[in-house]
Amino acid sequence: MSNVRQAILDASAAHPAPAGVHYTYGTAGFRMNADLLDPVMYRVGLLATLRSKALGGKVIGVMVTASHNPVRDNGVKLVDPMGEMLKQSWEGYATQLANAQTHEEVADLYFGIAEECEIDLDQSASVVVGRDTRPSGEALVASLVDGLTASGATVTDLGLKTTPQLHFVTRCLNDPSYGTPTEEGYYQKISDAYKTLVAGLEPLKITVDCAHGVGAPKLRDLTTYLGDALDVTVVNGDIEHGILNYHVGADFVKVNVKQPEGFDLAPNGIYCSFDGDADRIVFYYADEAGAFHLLDGDRITALVGAFIIETVRAAGLDLQVGVVQTAYANGNSTHYLRDSLQVPVAFTQTGVKHLHHKAEEYDIGVYFEANGHGTVIFSSAARSTIRNATDGDAKALHILRSLIDVINETVGDAISDMLVVLGVLAHRQWALADWDALYKDLPSRLVKVVVGNRHAFKTINADTQLEEPADLQARIDAEVAKVSRGRSFVRPSGTEDVVRVYAEAETREECDTLAYTVAGLVFDLAGGVGERPAEFL
């Protein structure tokens, strides 16, 4: 133990903590300006070793990425053995280690966590590492490896990977039945399944904005496996000149509700955008008049959820299919699923980890956040039932068996989700306009309010209501009651002193009035900071 402690101390000396910086491990792991992350990476290496040892030597994944953030940022997050996000109770350990002020405190925390979790430090540890295309990535991985090496882990550096590929490889190393634990194994599995899914159907053509990120080279690699089953054009694939996510990518398209820069839209073509690490996707098209139409995560949920439940019913299988949404899901998407299709819809707090865990309660759980991050989860019992069924509609069973392998269940995966959506469209023989016509979104508005203390806001009922500040929810309810089909909620940011006000209503005018009235209530009654925005009512 003394040798390990000394190794940790010696290596830590090369990664001192900057003064005055506080780090927090959240849903996205650590994420900030890359210049501040060196000591964090070293300490995450220590934690990854402990996590592997705590789980009997199972392989842990570490992904170095800041997803849709600007290229100057970077981040890091841990992946548990089945490809899922780090267990929530360990997020606190990550935060403690990152904020240790001295090298001695780092070592003390390492051994303190081991003692608290009853970890056998003689247990071997194994960690796989991936990164996206950010220029800061290589140096940060080197810092991470310092921590892994000092604490005795076996390290496999996978190099450039999409976040979903890192999750996939981690899962396969711990569960060989899921696939071959290589990038090639990933391509082979999802391409074979997609070709089986669309066999005999007219091949589709799609243009993919890859946000100048890692999705570009990886999608190009996949096309060699897909052959003529899909016609893919990759755009915005410059990973050499530091323009990652700049006016391109899924987040840009979703937030601005307009097409990314770099190419034109042909009327009624099929287009989609990935984010910087290829774990989010949104679709869009231009109609004959040139108007832009966005098909976001809510729309993906409706399309995929409806197709799966119809196919399960056609196959005659007794499986419970459920959809999981957050409060940010448009109300008409919920109405379409729950009332028109009779699909169970559950709501959770915002954050992928909450959606994923809730989806696991169903035989087949479908979840997508509005930002385009999501997937479909099959229980082991559902997979067995589908694969072993001998009765029921043969075509429906064929579709379900193919979908199981096209889908990357471990995490939202832009490439995999793209193939799932295209498979559904091919079977429906739909253009994007047909998909768009499933329901009409209620007008919605998201407004940011700067406050003195975001921690003063406490939400309940899956983020849809405020418990604190006292009496504010009653004022919000009174405003909601004034508009047709109104809904509004207030949710604090997890990273900065702002709260976000969401509102929707029957008309754009009613929606905007509701949003800016509630924003004004928050500013006036709950500690708004700075000059009161003129648009607040």
Coordinates of C-alpha atoms in Angstrom, one line a residue:
M1 CA 0.0 0.0 0.0
S2 CA 2.8 2.4 0.8
N3 CA 4.3 1.9 -2.7
V4 CA 0.9 2.7 -4.3
R5 CA 0.5 5.7 -2.1
Q6 CA 4.0 7.0 -3.1
A7 CA 3.3 6.3 -6.8
I8 CA 0.0 8.3 -6.5
L9 CA 1.8 11.2 -4.7
D10 CA 4.7 11.3 -7.2
A11 CA 2.4 11.3 -10.3
S12 CA 0.0 13.8 -8.7
A13 CA 2.9 16.3 -8.4
A14 CA 2.8 16.8 -12.2
H15 CA -0.9 17.7 -12.0
P16 CA -1.4 20.4 -9.5
A17 CA -4.9 21.9 -8.8
P18 CA -5.5 25.5 -10.0
A19 CA -6.5 27.9 -7.3
G20 CA -10.1 29.1 -7.0
V21 CA -11.7 26.5 -9.3
H22 CA -14.5 24.3 -8.1
Y23 CA -15.4 21.1 -10.1
T24 CA -18.7 19.2 -10.1
Y25 CA -19.3 15.8 -11.7
G26 CA -22.8 15.9 -13.2
T27 CA -24.8 14.0 -15.8
A28 CA -22.2 14.9 -18.4
G29 CA -19.3 14.2 -16.2
F30 CA -16.8 17.0 -15.8
R31 CA -17.0 19.6 -18.6
M32 CA -15.4 23.0 -18.9
N33 CA -12.5 24.9 -20.5
A34 CA -9.9 22.3 -21.4
D35 CA -7.1 24.4 -19.8
L36 CA -8.6 23.7 -16.4
L37 CA -8.9 19.9 -16.7
D38 CA -5.4 18.5 -16.3
P39 CA -5.6 17.7 -12.6
V40 CA -9.2 16.4 -13.0
M41 CA -8.1 13.9 -15.6
Y42 CA -5.4 12.5 -13.4
R43 CA -7.8 12.1 -10.5
V44 CA -10.5 10.6 -12.8
G45 CA -7.9 8.0 -13.6
L46 CA -7.6 7.1 -9.9
L47 CA -11.3 6.9 -9.6
A48 CA -11.7 4.6 -12.7
T49 CA -9.2 2.3 -11.1
L50 CA -11.1 2.2 -7.9
R51 CA -14.4 1.6 -9.8
S52 CA -13.0 -1.3 -11.7
K53 CA -11.5 -2.9 -8.5
A54 CA -14.8 -2.3 -6.7
L55 CA -16.6 -4.4 -9.4
G56 CA -14.2 -7.3 -9.2
G57 CA -12.0 -6.1 -12.0
K58 CA -14.7 -5.5 -14.6
V59 CA -13.7 -3.1 -17.4
I60 CA -14.6 0.5 -16.9
G61 CA -14.7 3.0 -19.8
V62 CA -13.5 6.6 -19.8
M63 CA -14.6 9.0 -22.5
V64 CA -12.8 12.3 -23.1
T65 CA -15.3 14.7 -24.8
A66 CA -17.3 17.8 -24.3
S67 CA -20.0 16.7 -26.8
H68 CA -21.8 19.7 -28.3
N69 CA -19.7 22.4 -26.4
P70 CA -17.3 24.7 -28.3
V71 CA -13.9 23.3 -29.3
R72 CA -12.1 25.2 -26.5
D73 CA -13.9 23.0 -23.9
N74 CA -13.4 19.4 -23.1
G75 CA -14.6 16.9 -20.5
V76 CA -14.5 13.4 -19.1
K77 CA -17.0 10.9 -18.0
L78 CA -16.9 7.3 -16.7
V79 CA -18.8 4.4 -18.1
D80 CA -19.9 1.4 -16.0
P81 CA -19.4 -2.2 -17.2
M82 CA -22.7 -2.6 -19.1
G83 CA -22.1 0.6 -21.0
E84 CA -24.3 2.6 -18.7
M85 CA -23.4 5.9 -17.0
L86 CA -21.4 5.9 -13.7
K87 CA -23.4 4.9 -10.7
Q88 CA -24.8 8.0 -9.2
S89 CA -23.5 7.4 -5.7
W90 CA -20.0 7.5 -7.2
E91 CA -20.4 11.0 -8.7
G92 CA -19.7 12.5 -5.2
Y93 CA -16.4 10.7 -5.0
A94 CA -15.5 12.1 -8.4
T95 CA -16.3 15.6 -7.2
Q96 CA -14.3 15.1 -3.9
L97 CA -11.2 13.9 -5.7
A98 CA -11.4 16.7 -8.3
N99 CA -11.5 19.4 -5.6
A100 CA -8.7 18.0 -3.4
Q101 CA -6.3 20.9 -2.7
T102 CA -3.1 19.0 -2.0
H103 CA -1.4 15.9 -3.3
E104 CA -1.7 14.3 0.2
E105 CA -5.4 14.9 0.1
V106 CA -5.7 13.2 -3.2
A107 CA -3.9 10.1 -1.8
D108 CA -6.0 10.2 1.4
L109 CA -9.2 10.3 -0.6
Y110 CA -8.1 7.4 -2.8
F111 CA -7.6 5.2 0.2
G112 CA -10.6 6.6 2.0
I113 CA -12.9 5.7 -0.8
A114 CA -11.4 2.2 -0.9
E115 CA -12.0 1.8 2.8
E116 CA -15.6 3.2 2.7
C117 CA -16.5 1.0 -0.3
E118 CA -14.6 -2.0 1.1
I119 CA -12.5 -2.3 -2.0
D120 CA -9.8 -4.9 -2.3
L121 CA -6.9 -2.9 -3.5
D122 CA -5.1 -6.1 -4.6
Q123 CA -7.8 -6.7 -7.1
S124 CA -6.7 -6.1 -10.7
A125 CA -8.3 -3.2 -12.6
S126 CA -8.9 -2.6 -16.3
V127 CA -9.9 0.6 -18.1
V128 CA -10.6 1.5 -21.8
V129 CA -10.2 5.1 -22.9
G130 CA -11.6 7.0 -25.9
R131 CA -11.6 10.6 -27.0
D132 CA -13.2 12.8 -29.6
T133 CA -11.3 15.1 -32.1
R134 CA -10.7 18.1 -29.9
P135 CA -7.1 19.4 -30.0
S136 CA -6.8 19.2 -26.2
G137 CA -7.8 15.5 -26.2
E138 CA -4.4 13.8 -26.5
A139 CA -2.8 15.7 -23.6
L140 CA -5.8 15.2 -21.4
V141 CA -5.7 11.4 -22.1
A142 CA -2.0 11.4 -21.1
S143 CA -3.0 13.0 -17.8
L144 CA -5.7 10.4 -17.4
V145 CA -3.3 7.6 -18.1
D146 CA -0.9 8.9 -15.4
G147 CA -3.7 8.4 -12.9
L148 CA -4.5 5.0 -14.1
T149 CA -0.9 3.9 -14.2
A150 CA -0.1 5.2 -10.8
S151 CA -3.0 3.3 -9.3
G152 CA -2.1 0.1 -11.1
A153 CA -4.8 -0.3 -13.8
T154 CA -4.3 -2.0 -17.1
V155 CA -5.1 0.7 -19.7
T156 CA -6.3 0.3 -23.3
D157 CA -6.3 3.5 -25.3
L158 CA -8.8 3.2 -28.1
G159 CA -7.9 6.5 -29.6
L160 CA -10.5 8.5 -31.6
K161 CA -14.0 7.1 -30.9
T162 CA -17.5 8.3 -30.8
T163 CA -18.9 8.3 -27.3
P164 CA -21.4 5.5 -28.2
Q165 CA -18.5 3.4 -29.6
L166 CA -16.7 3.7 -26.3
H167 CA -19.8 2.6 -24.5
F168 CA -20.3 -0.3 -26.9
V169 CA -16.7 -1.6 -26.5
T170 CA -17.0 -1.3 -22.7
R171 CA -20.2 -3.4 -22.7
C172 CA -18.8 -6.0 -25.1
L173 CA -15.7 -6.5 -23.0
N174 CA -17.8 -7.3 -20.0
D175 CA -20.7 -9.0 -21.9
P176 CA -19.3 -10.9 -25.0
S177 CA -22.8 -11.8 -26.0
Y178 CA -23.5 -8.1 -26.9
G179 CA -20.9 -8.1 -29.7
T180 CA -17.2 -8.0 -30.6
P181 CA -15.4 -5.4 -28.5
T182 CA -13.8 -3.4 -31.4
E183 CA -14.8 -0.6 -33.6
E184 CA -15.0 -3.1 -36.5
G185 CA -17.3 -5.2 -34.4
Y186 CA -19.5 -2.2 -33.8
Y187 CA -19.7 -1.5 -37.6
Q188 CA -20.3 -5.2 -38.4
K189 CA -23.1 -5.6 -35.9
I190 CA -25.2 -2.6 -36.8
S191 CA -24.6 -2.7 -40.5
D192 CA -25.5 -6.4 -40.8
A193 CA -28.7 -5.8 -38.8
Y194 CA -29.6 -2.7 -40.9
K195 CA -29.2 -4.6 -44.2
T196 CA -31.4 -7.4 -42.8
L197 CA -34.0 -4.9 -41.6
V198 CA -34.4 -3.2 -45.0
A199 CA -33.7 -6.2 -47.3
G200 CA -36.0 -5.9 -50.3
L201 CA -36.9 -2.3 -49.7
E202 CA -35.9 0.8 -51.7
P203 CA -32.6 2.1 -50.4
L204 CA -32.9 5.6 -48.9
K205 CA -30.6 8.6 -49.4
I206 CA -29.5 10.8 -46.5
T207 CA -27.2 13.8 -46.0
V208 CA -25.5 13.9 -42.6
D209 CA -24.1 17.0 -40.9
C210 CA -21.3 15.6 -38.6
A211 CA -20.6 18.9 -36.8
H212 CA -16.9 18.8 -37.9
G213 CA -16.6 16.0 -35.3
V214 CA -15.6 12.4 -34.8
G215 CA -18.8 11.2 -36.3
A216 CA -17.5 12.2 -39.8
P217 CA -14.7 9.7 -40.1
K218 CA -16.6 7.0 -38.2
L219 CA -19.7 7.4 -40.4
R220 CA -17.5 7.2 -43.5
D221 CA -16.0 4.0 -42.2
L222 CA -19.5 2.6 -41.6
T223 CA -20.6 3.2 -45.2
T224 CA -18.1 0.6 -46.4
Y225 CA -20.0 -2.0 -44.4
L226 CA -23.4 -0.8 -45.5
G227 CA -22.6 -1.0 -49.2
D228 CA -25.6 -0.1 -51.3
A229 CA -28.2 -0.6 -48.5
L230 CA -28.0 3.2 -47.8
D231 CA -26.7 6.2 -49.8
V232 CA -24.9 8.5 -47.3
T233 CA -23.4 11.9 -48.0
V234 CA -21.2 13.2 -45.2
V235 CA -21.0 17.0 -44.8
N236 CA -19.4 19.3 -42.3
G237 CA -16.6 16.7 -41.7
D238 CA -13.6 19.0 -41.2
I239 CA -11.9 17.7 -38.1
E240 CA -8.5 19.4 -38.7
H241 CA -9.2 23.2 -38.3
G242 CA -10.8 23.7 -34.9
I243 CA -14.4 24.4 -36.0
L244 CA -16.1 21.6 -34.1
N245 CA -19.8 22.5 -33.5
Y246 CA -19.4 26.0 -34.9
H247 CA -22.8 26.9 -36.5
V248 CA -23.3 23.2 -37.2
G249 CA -24.4 20.0 -35.4
A250 CA -27.5 18.8 -33.6
D251 CA -27.5 21.3 -30.8
F252 CA -27.1 24.3 -33.2
V253 CA -30.0 23.0 -35.3
K254 CA -32.3 22.3 -32.2
V255 CA -31.6 25.5 -30.4
N256 CA -31.9 27.8 -33.4
V257 CA -34.5 25.8 -35.4
K258 CA -32.6 26.3 -38.6
Q259 CA -30.3 24.4 -40.9
P260 CA -26.6 24.2 -40.2
E261 CA -24.1 26.1 -42.3
G262 CA -22.1 24.4 -45.0
F263 CA -24.7 23.0 -47.4
D264 CA -28.1 23.7 -49.0
L265 CA -31.3 21.7 -48.5
A266 CA -33.0 20.2 -51.5
P267 CA -36.8 20.1 -51.2
N268 CA -38.1 17.0 -49.4
G269 CA -34.6 15.5 -49.0
I270 CA -33.7 13.5 -45.8
Y271 CA -31.2 15.4 -43.6
C272 CA -29.8 14.9 -40.1
S273 CA -27.2 16.4 -37.8
F274 CA -25.0 14.7 -35.2
D275 CA -23.4 16.5 -32.3
G276 CA -19.6 16.7 -31.7
D277 CA -19.3 13.2 -30.2
A278 CA -22.1 11.6 -32.2
D279 CA -24.5 10.7 -29.3
R280 CA -27.3 13.1 -30.4
I281 CA -29.2 13.3 -33.6
V282 CA -32.0 15.5 -35.1
F283 CA -33.6 15.3 -38.5
Y284 CA -35.0 18.0 -40.8
Y285 CA -36.1 18.9 -44.3
A286 CA -37.2 21.8 -46.4
D287 CA -40.6 21.7 -48.0
E288 CA -41.4 22.8 -51.6
A289 CA -41.6 26.4 -50.5
G290 CA -38.2 26.2 -48.8
A291 CA -39.6 26.3 -45.2
F292 CA -37.4 24.5 -42.7
H293 CA -39.0 21.6 -40.6
L294 CA -37.2 20.2 -37.6
L295 CA -37.8 16.6 -36.4
D296 CA -36.3 16.4 -32.9
G297 CA -36.1 13.8 -30.2
D298 CA -39.8 14.1 -29.4
R299 CA -40.5 13.2 -33.0
I300 CA -38.0 10.3 -33.0
T301 CA -39.8 9.0 -29.9
A302 CA -43.2 9.2 -31.6
L303 CA -41.9 7.5 -34.8
V304 CA -39.9 4.7 -33.2
G305 CA -42.2 4.2 -30.3
A306 CA -45.3 3.8 -32.5
F307 CA -43.5 1.5 -35.0
I308 CA -42.2 -0.8 -32.2
I309 CA -45.5 -1.1 -30.4
E310 CA -47.4 -1.8 -33.7
T311 CA -44.8 -4.4 -34.6
V312 CA -45.0 -6.1 -31.2
R313 CA -48.7 -6.2 -31.5
A314 CA -48.5 -7.6 -35.0
A315 CA -46.1 -10.3 -33.8
G316 CA -48.6 -11.3 -31.1
L317 CA -46.1 -10.9 -28.3
D318 CA -47.1 -10.2 -24.7
L319 CA -44.5 -7.5 -24.1
Q320 CA -45.0 -4.2 -22.4
V321 CA -43.7 -1.3 -24.5
G322 CA -43.3 2.1 -22.7
V323 CA -42.1 5.5 -23.6
V324 CA -40.2 7.8 -21.2
Q325 CA -40.2 11.5 -21.6
T326 CA -39.2 14.6 -19.6
A327 CA -41.1 17.8 -18.9
Y328 CA -39.5 19.4 -21.9
A329 CA -41.3 17.0 -24.3
N330 CA -43.9 18.8 -26.3
G331 CA -47.4 18.2 -25.0
N332 CA -48.8 17.1 -28.3
S333 CA -46.1 14.4 -28.6
T334 CA -47.3 13.0 -25.3
H335 CA -50.9 13.3 -26.5
Y336 CA -50.2 11.4 -29.7
L337 CA -48.4 8.5 -27.9
R338 CA -50.6 8.2 -24.9
D339 CA -54.1 9.0 -26.3
S340 CA -53.9 8.1 -30.0
L341 CA -51.6 5.0 -29.8
Q342 CA -52.4 3.9 -26.2
V343 CA -48.7 3.7 -25.4
P344 CA -47.8 4.0 -21.7
V345 CA -45.9 7.3 -21.1
A346 CA -43.8 7.9 -18.0
F347 CA -42.1 11.1 -17.0
T348 CA -38.8 11.5 -15.2
Q349 CA -36.4 14.3 -14.1
T350 CA -34.4 15.8 -16.9
G351 CA -31.1 13.9 -17.6
V352 CA -30.3 10.8 -19.5
K353 CA -29.5 8.7 -16.4
H354 CA -33.1 9.2 -15.2
L355 CA -34.7 8.3 -18.5
H356 CA -32.5 5.3 -19.0
H357 CA -33.3 3.8 -15.5
K358 CA -37.0 4.4 -16.0
A359 CA -36.9 2.8 -19.5
E360 CA -35.4 -0.3 -17.9
E361 CA -38.7 -0.9 -16.1
Y362 CA -40.4 -1.9 -19.3
D363 CA -39.9 -5.0 -21.5
I364 CA -39.1 -2.5 -24.3
G365 CA -38.4 1.1 -23.2
V366 CA -38.1 3.9 -25.6
Y367 CA -36.6 7.3 -24.6
F368 CA -35.3 10.3 -26.4
E369 CA -34.7 13.8 -24.9
A370 CA -36.0 16.6 -27.1
N371 CA -32.3 17.4 -27.9
G372 CA -32.1 14.0 -29.8
H373 CA -30.2 11.9 -27.2
G374 CA -31.8 8.6 -26.6
T375 CA -32.2 4.9 -27.4
V376 CA -34.4 1.8 -27.0
I377 CA -33.8 -0.7 -24.3
F378 CA -34.8 -4.4 -24.5
S379 CA -35.0 -6.4 -21.3
S380 CA -33.2 -9.8 -21.4
A381 CA -36.6 -11.5 -21.2
A382 CA -37.9 -9.4 -24.2
R383 CA -34.8 -10.3 -26.2
S384 CA -35.2 -13.9 -25.5
T385 CA -39.0 -13.8 -26.3
I386 CA -38.4 -12.1 -29.6
R387 CA -35.5 -14.3 -30.7
N388 CA -37.2 -17.6 -29.7
A389 CA -40.8 -16.9 -30.8
T390 CA -42.1 -19.5 -33.3
D391 CA -45.7 -18.3 -33.5
G392 CA -46.9 -14.9 -34.7
D393 CA -46.4 -12.8 -37.8
A394 CA -43.1 -13.8 -39.4
K395 CA -42.4 -10.3 -40.9
A396 CA -43.0 -8.6 -37.6
L397 CA -40.7 -11.0 -35.8
H398 CA -38.0 -10.4 -38.5
I399 CA -38.3 -6.7 -38.0
L400 CA -38.0 -6.9 -34.2
R401 CA -35.0 -9.3 -34.4
S402 CA -33.2 -6.9 -36.7
L403 CA -34.0 -3.8 -34.6
I404 CA -32.4 -5.4 -31.5
D405 CA -29.1 -5.4 -33.2
V406 CA -29.3 -2.1 -35.1
I407 CA -30.0 -0.4 -31.8
N408 CA -27.1 0.5 -29.4
E409 CA -28.9 0.0 -26.1
T410 CA -26.0 1.3 -24.0
V411 CA -26.4 5.0 -24.7
G412 CA -27.8 7.5 -27.2
D413 CA -26.0 6.8 -30.5
A414 CA -26.5 9.2 -33.4
I415 CA -25.3 6.6 -36.0
S416 CA -27.4 3.7 -34.6
D417 CA -30.4 6.0 -34.1
M418 CA -30.1 7.2 -37.7
L419 CA -30.3 3.7 -39.0
V420 CA -33.3 2.9 -36.8
V421 CA -35.2 5.9 -38.0
L422 CA -34.3 5.2 -41.7
G423 CA -35.4 1.6 -41.2
V424 CA -38.8 2.7 -39.9
L425 CA -39.2 5.2 -42.8
A426 CA -38.2 2.5 -45.3
H427 CA -40.8 0.2 -44.0
R428 CA -43.5 2.9 -43.8
Q429 CA -42.5 4.2 -47.2
W430 CA -42.6 7.6 -45.8
A431 CA -40.9 10.9 -46.6
L432 CA -39.9 13.2 -43.7
A433 CA -43.1 15.2 -44.4
D434 CA -45.2 12.1 -43.7
W435 CA -43.4 11.7 -40.4
D436 CA -43.8 15.4 -39.6
A437 CA -47.6 15.0 -40.1
L438 CA -48.0 12.5 -37.2
Y439 CA -48.9 15.5 -35.0
K440 CA -48.5 19.2 -34.8
D441 CA -46.3 20.6 -32.0
L442 CA -47.8 23.0 -29.6
P443 CA -46.0 26.4 -29.7
S444 CA -43.3 26.4 -27.0
R445 CA -40.8 28.9 -25.6
L446 CA -37.8 28.4 -23.3
V447 CA -36.6 31.5 -21.4
K448 CA -33.5 31.8 -19.2
V449 CA -33.6 33.9 -16.0
V450 CA -30.4 34.9 -14.2
V451 CA -30.9 34.5 -10.4
G452 CA -28.7 35.0 -7.4
N453 CA -29.0 31.4 -6.1
R454 CA -30.2 28.5 -8.3
H455 CA -30.1 26.3 -5.3
A456 CA -33.2 28.1 -3.9
F457 CA -35.3 26.3 -6.5
K458 CA -36.5 22.8 -5.6
T459 CA -38.5 20.8 -8.0
I460 CA -40.9 17.9 -7.6
N461 CA -43.0 15.6 -9.8
A462 CA -40.3 15.0 -12.5
D463 CA -39.3 18.7 -12.6
T464 CA -42.9 19.9 -13.5
Q465 CA -43.6 21.8 -10.2
L466 CA -41.7 23.9 -7.7
E467 CA -41.7 23.0 -4.1
E468 CA -39.5 26.0 -3.3
P469 CA -39.5 29.0 -3.3
A470 CA -42.8 28.9 -1.4
D471 CA -45.9 30.2 -3.1
L472 CA -44.3 30.7 -6.5
Q473 CA -45.9 27.5 -8.0
A474 CA -49.4 28.9 -7.1
R475 CA -48.6 32.0 -9.1
I476 CA -47.4 30.0 -12.0
D477 CA -50.6 27.8 -11.9
A478 CA -52.7 30.9 -12.0
E479 CA -51.0 32.1 -15.1
V480 CA -51.2 28.7 -16.8
A481 CA -55.0 28.6 -16.2
K482 CA -55.4 31.8 -18.3
V483 CA -54.4 30.2 -21.6
S484 CA -55.7 27.3 -23.7
R485 CA -53.8 24.0 -23.3
G486 CA -51.2 25.9 -21.2
R487 CA -48.3 24.3 -19.4
S488 CA -45.3 26.0 -17.7
F489 CA -42.5 24.9 -15.3
V490 CA -39.4 26.3 -13.9
R491 CA -36.2 24.3 -13.5
P492 CA -32.8 25.4 -12.2
S493 CA -29.6 24.9 -14.2
G494 CA -27.2 22.3 -12.9
T495 CA -24.1 24.3 -13.7
E496 CA -24.8 28.1 -13.5
D497 CA -27.0 30.5 -11.5
V498 CA -29.9 30.6 -14.0
V499 CA -33.3 29.0 -14.1
R500 CA -35.1 28.0 -17.3
V501 CA -38.7 28.7 -17.8
Y502 CA -40.6 26.4 -20.2
A503 CA -44.0 27.3 -21.5
E504 CA -46.4 26.0 -24.2
A505 CA -49.9 26.8 -25.2
E506 CA -52.4 26.6 -28.0
T507 CA -51.2 29.6 -29.9
R508 CA -47.8 31.3 -30.3
E509 CA -49.2 34.5 -28.7
E510 CA -50.5 32.7 -25.7
C511 CA -47.3 30.7 -25.4
D512 CA -45.0 33.7 -25.4
T513 CA -47.2 35.7 -23.0
L514 CA -47.2 32.7 -20.6
A515 CA -43.4 32.2 -20.9
Y516 CA -42.5 35.9 -20.3
T517 CA -45.0 36.3 -17.5
V518 CA -43.7 33.4 -15.6
A519 CA -40.1 34.6 -16.3
G520 CA -41.1 37.9 -14.8
L521 CA -42.6 36.2 -11.7
V522 CA -39.3 34.3 -11.2
F523 CA -37.2 37.5 -11.6
D524 CA -39.4 39.5 -9.3
L525 CA -40.2 37.0 -6.6
A526 CA -37.2 34.7 -6.5
G527 CA -34.0 36.8 -6.7
G528 CA -33.5 37.9 -10.3
V529 CA -30.1 39.5 -10.9
G530 CA -29.2 42.4 -13.1
E531 CA -31.4 44.6 -15.2
R532 CA -34.9 43.2 -15.6
P533 CA -35.2 42.1 -19.3
A534 CA -37.7 44.3 -21.2
E535 CA -39.6 41.3 -22.6
F536 CA -40.5 40.0 -19.1
L537 CA -44.1 40.7 -18.3

